[in-house]
Amino acid sequence: MDATASAALVLAVMVAAYIAARVLKISTELSLLAAALAGALAGGAGLPARHIVEGAFTYFDIVLIFVSATLFMNLLKESGGAAFVVRAILRRFHRRKSPLFVLLAVLLLIPGALTGAGSVTVLIMGGMVATVLSYMDIPRPRVAAIIFLIAGLSAAAPPVSLWAMLTAAGVNMPYVGFFLPLLVPCVVLSLMTIFILGRKARPVDLEKALEELPQAPPKMTWLRVAAPFLAFFLLVIAGRAFPFSFPILGLPLMFMAAALAAFLLSPVKIAFLRTSRETVHQLLPLIGTLTCAGILVQIMALTGVRGLIAITTVTLPVTVVFLTLFLILPVSEAVLMWGAAPVLGVPLVLLFNTIGLDPVVALAGMSVIWPLGDAIPPTAIIGRLTTATVGVKEPYGQFLKHGLVPAALIAAAGTLMVVFSKKLSFLTVF
Amino acid sequence: MSPMPTAMTMRKIVIAALGAALGAAAGLSFYQSRHLPEPVVPGPGVTAVKKLSDYFGPLEGTANDVNVYVLEGAEPGGAFLVLCGTHPEEPAGRLAGWIFAENASVSKGRLFVILTANRSASTVTRLGGAYPPDYTIVTPWGGRTFRMGDRWSSPLDQWPDPEVYVHYPSRQELAYIDIRNLNRTFPGRPGGTLTEKTGHAILELIRKERVDVVIDLHEAELQYPVISTIVAHEKGADLATLTSMMLSSEGGFAMGVENSPRALRGLSHREIGDNSDAVSLLLEAPQPFLDATRGRTDRALLLTGRDEFVVRAGKQGLLFEKIDDAGWPIDVRVGRHTSTILQILEIWSEDNPGRAVVAGGVPRYDEVIKSGTGAYLKDVKTADPAKIVYE
Amino acid sequence: MITVLYYALTAFVAVLLVRNFIDRKKWQEEVLYVIVLLPFVLRILRLK
Ligand SMILES: [Zn+2]
């Protein structure tokens, strides 16, 4: 049997195992695992313990970031800081929609831009922003769509864009020149998203909102809320400004420092251990998906399925590649998450480079499209996280429907950036 | 006590036991490949085996305090450093170095060989990459097994990664993971991470031993534009051009030349040339195993370089090196490296008689292909045990 | 020094994962906890 047929067979077994598991009411995470195990068996690798565990390690660093960042956010919530901030924003801006929208979009962009993870945006800012937007009479699924889409753009936004970084590293290209090609579309598209989806928003009924919102502890102050964030940003800035004298802390430790600050500065007593355990449980679907997707990526590479997908994509006619980017990239993200960068990003950027496009702008365009995949099954990892954080009671499809128009705009903008990358190469100045 | 909790406890024990069994099996495999001994039988030319920590003390006791094989000729001359295993997942470079360490004799000048520049990276395999833990080169007396390795140092030796990697001293921002990539951490930083310290130690060796030419051996995926070529620092442009012309006309294979770009920081061909008196050159051989479009990932692909999907990519014009059903066997890749090094030695020595380095006993391209790489690896069982060293 | 803090953080999260594993009632969650726990344990044991 030739390589194509055997890899296609393994892929078919994987898909069948996934569907069978879902039919049997197995969770998404374990269904991914089932697909990986079935693929390994079909590929003649038996039960490859080494590959399973090595795959489980793929996103270990990112799991640590998620745990520490979420712990920080949960401690801040327990301390009453989140309620305090939302109440303050509402008091100040309840009559003026436009400045409020701009402020909220910027608030949403910052955490993901700095960490490269949209989930951090959702976890840090999502709850608070959702509360504000909900009081403007925007339905919950639509609020979730706004937060999800801007969170995705924040992940693509500079300075840290993991898709661009991982792909650039994969093609031995320095991660330089990406700042503007990523910043401009991410900011513009974020503002478009919040203004389009929030166009029917009504001014907040302040009295009613303040009454319904959880009370902030009387001793809460701006300083107590801001200090942990300040600590986090100071550590990030110190690491960048003095990279050769400041110790390398890494994002998990920076978030733990912020968490510690939030814990110590809380005006109310927080049960640290209980909050930690609840954080881990709350994150189980997310970190479980990351772990199982890592295993799946490894088994796909082992059995040749990864190569089959990559070769099929890059040997499509270029026009077809352009026209299907909006589909290929999100779907690869939905199955592999950041694994999509080495699997598809690398061959695509090399392909674009070969046909004379600007690889930096083209990769930036692709990076804007990729995060859309975080809302679609099988993993739908950040989509599920967002609907859970916002508290959407409606079916998941409602959330997807509300996000469709801005998502199409984002996909179109990203595709145009790829197609016209040569003309946009003036953006790659730093 | 109701029967429910008991059943549940039993279930938990079974699940935990299955998990423990999986973890134990994988853990054992990780441990074995991290500690797989790789013997070296120093050849007739090896006059000393030093340690990298002899040049930079703080490396002592770390995973990267690697062997430095010194081959000193009777006649004084110049000095060459052959750097292998900067990226251990590119095995042709390491194997070419092994052939030098076990076979070369030097009559003039000094030849330094490092087989595993980033030893830490040789003890792990790529997360999500499904690499085999090791591979075996068949020899007339059996075989030698080598660690597969990765591009990046092991997190067991260097953890955590920064939020973003700022290259020293250029301050260029690179992907966070590349702080564990030795070919992004040159010229190194004495107070830095293990990988940065390793880069610094290698520069110290180059400066203290007054090395004239550094040759860093690599392999690249065929979809990568820099392949089958010598990447040369501007100081080595003429040397590389002449070598490429000689190899392409008489060496039996085509070899290109590329200038080391100034914007790419941290790479050996740029930083070693900029930060020492040495000429820095980097050789790339084709390795289909690294291609993103590769099919089944296994030892066979690593050693034969045969892959249907990569051939398909070639037919679409997506590759920068040709490939057919014959693939790129390891002997071809190793032979390209040995021949290129020998050619550079010859041209350099003709042009710089006062700093000449003359070496013999090393097979060229056609000889490696004819006899196989394994023919030039010594039998560990019959070698003097006192002389054997381990990588 | 920083590395030691990372092993401590890993051990802390591992303990949380184990505690939650013990408290779970659904087998699917238990299996997922064990899978997620594997990298933590192997890192603490310095095997990977
Ligand atoms: Zn390399």
PDB file of N, CA, C and O in Angstrom, chain A residues 22 35 41 63 91 136 172 232 270 273 280 286 293 296 298 389 406:
ATOM      1  N   ARG A  22     -18.075  10.114  20.276  1.00  0.00           N
ATOM      2  CA  ARG A  22     -19.058  11.165  20.527  1.00  0.00           C
ATOM      3  C   ARG A  22     -20.466  10.564  20.627  1.00  0.00           C
ATOM      4  O   ARG A  22     -21.260  10.972  21.476  1.00  0.00           O
ATOM      5  N   ALA A  35      -9.487   8.967  19.285  1.00  0.00           N
ATOM      6  CA  ALA A  35      -9.056   9.076  17.888  1.00  0.00           C
ATOM      7  C   ALA A  35      -7.556   8.817  17.785  1.00  0.00           C
ATOM      8  O   ALA A  35      -7.094   8.100  16.888  1.00  0.00           O
ATOM      9  N   LEU A  41      -3.169   2.451  16.644  1.00  0.00           N
ATOM     10  CA  LEU A  41      -3.408   1.027  16.376  1.00  0.00           C
ATOM     11  C   LEU A  41      -3.473   0.767  14.878  1.00  0.00           C
ATOM     12  O   LEU A  41      -2.808  -0.130  14.357  1.00  0.00           O
ATOM     13  N   VAL A  63      -0.258  24.902  29.535  1.00  0.00           N
ATOM     14  CA  VAL A  63      -1.136  24.483  30.637  1.00  0.00           C
ATOM     15  C   VAL A  63      -0.748  25.218  31.922  1.00  0.00           C
ATOM     16  O   VAL A  63      -1.608  25.729  32.651  1.00  0.00           O
ATOM     17  N   ARG A  91     -20.292  53.627  36.297  1.00  0.00           N
ATOM     18  CA  ARG A  91     -20.597  54.972  36.811  1.00  0.00           C
ATOM     19  C   ARG A  91     -20.039  56.041  35.889  1.00  0.00           C
ATOM     20  O   ARG A  91     -20.674  57.049  35.620  1.00  0.00           O
ATOM     21  N   MET A 136     -26.106  46.606  28.905  1.00  0.00           N
ATOM     22  CA  MET A 136     -26.465  47.470  27.782  1.00  0.00           C
ATOM     23  C   MET A 136     -27.498  46.786  26.899  1.00  0.00           C
ATOM     24  O   MET A 136     -27.685  47.170  25.750  1.00  0.00           O
ATOM     25  N   ASN A 172      12.667  29.105  10.092  1.00  0.00           N
ATOM     26  CA  ASN A 172      13.930  29.793  10.382  1.00  0.00           C
ATOM     27  C   ASN A 172      13.906  31.256   9.950  1.00  0.00           C
ATOM     28  O   ASN A 172      14.838  31.765   9.351  1.00  0.00           O
ATOM     29  N   PHE A 232       2.311  42.392  37.638  1.00  0.00           N
ATOM     30  CA  PHE A 232       2.465  41.544  36.461  1.00  0.00           C
ATOM     31  C   PHE A 232       3.131  42.315  35.323  1.00  0.00           C
ATOM     32  O   PHE A 232       4.126  41.856  34.740  1.00  0.00           O
ATOM     33  N   ILE A 270      -9.598  35.074  51.742  1.00  0.00           N
ATOM     34  CA  ILE A 270      -9.861  34.127  50.659  1.00  0.00           C
ATOM     35  C   ILE A 270      -9.330  32.757  51.053  1.00  0.00           C
ATOM     36  O   ILE A 270      -8.231  32.643  51.595  1.00  0.00           O
ATOM     37  N   LEU A 273      -6.551  27.519  49.130  1.00  0.00           N
ATOM     38  CA  LEU A 273      -6.512  26.146  48.619  1.00  0.00           C
ATOM     39  C   LEU A 273      -7.797  25.783  47.884  1.00  0.00           C
ATOM     40  O   LEU A 273      -7.770  25.180  46.818  1.00  0.00           O
ATOM     41  N   VAL A 280      -8.475  24.613  39.127  1.00  0.00           N
ATOM     42  CA  VAL A 280      -8.038  23.462  38.343  1.00  0.00           C
ATOM     43  C   VAL A 280      -9.242  22.729  37.772  1.00  0.00           C
ATOM     44  O   VAL A 280      -9.255  22.319  36.606  1.00  0.00           O
ATOM     45  N   LEU A 286     -10.341  22.683  29.429  1.00  0.00           N
ATOM     46  CA  LEU A 286      -9.342  23.385  28.625  1.00  0.00           C
ATOM     47  C   LEU A 286      -8.009  22.644  28.615  1.00  0.00           C
ATOM     48  O   LEU A 286      -7.456  22.323  27.550  1.00  0.00           O
ATOM     49  N   ALA A 293      -5.148  16.968  22.566  1.00  0.00           N
ATOM     50  CA  ALA A 293      -4.817  17.427  21.213  1.00  0.00           C
ATOM     51  C   ALA A 293      -3.320  17.237  20.950  1.00  0.00           C
ATOM     52  O   ALA A 293      -2.919  16.890  19.839  1.00  0.00           O
ATOM     53  N   LEU A 296      -2.862  13.748  20.004  1.00  0.00           N
ATOM     54  CA  LEU A 296      -3.351  13.525  18.634  1.00  0.00           C
ATOM     55  C   LEU A 296      -2.327  14.015  17.609  1.00  0.00           C
ATOM     56  O   LEU A 296      -2.057  13.329  16.610  1.00  0.00           O
ATOM     57  N   GLN A 298       0.869  14.232  17.906  1.00  0.00           N
ATOM     58  CA  GLN A 298       2.011  13.314  17.882  1.00  0.00           C
ATOM     59  C   GLN A 298       1.678  12.046  17.085  1.00  0.00           C
ATOM     60  O   GLN A 298       2.476  11.578  16.283  1.00  0.00           O
ATOM     61  N   THR A 389     -17.778  31.447  30.671  1.00  0.00           N
ATOM     62  CA  THR A 389     -17.429  32.632  31.464  1.00  0.00           C
ATOM     63  C   THR A 389     -18.551  33.661  31.426  1.00  0.00           C
ATOM     64  O   THR A 389     -18.878  34.288  32.436  1.00  0.00           O
ATOM     65  N   PRO A 406     -18.898  39.555  11.827  1.00  0.00           N
ATOM     66  CA  PRO A 406     -17.524  40.016  12.046  1.00  0.00           C
ATOM     67  C   PRO A 406     -16.487  38.929  11.756  1.00  0.00           C
ATOM     68  O   PRO A 406     -15.398  39.250  11.270  1.00  0.00           O
TER      69      PRO A 406
END
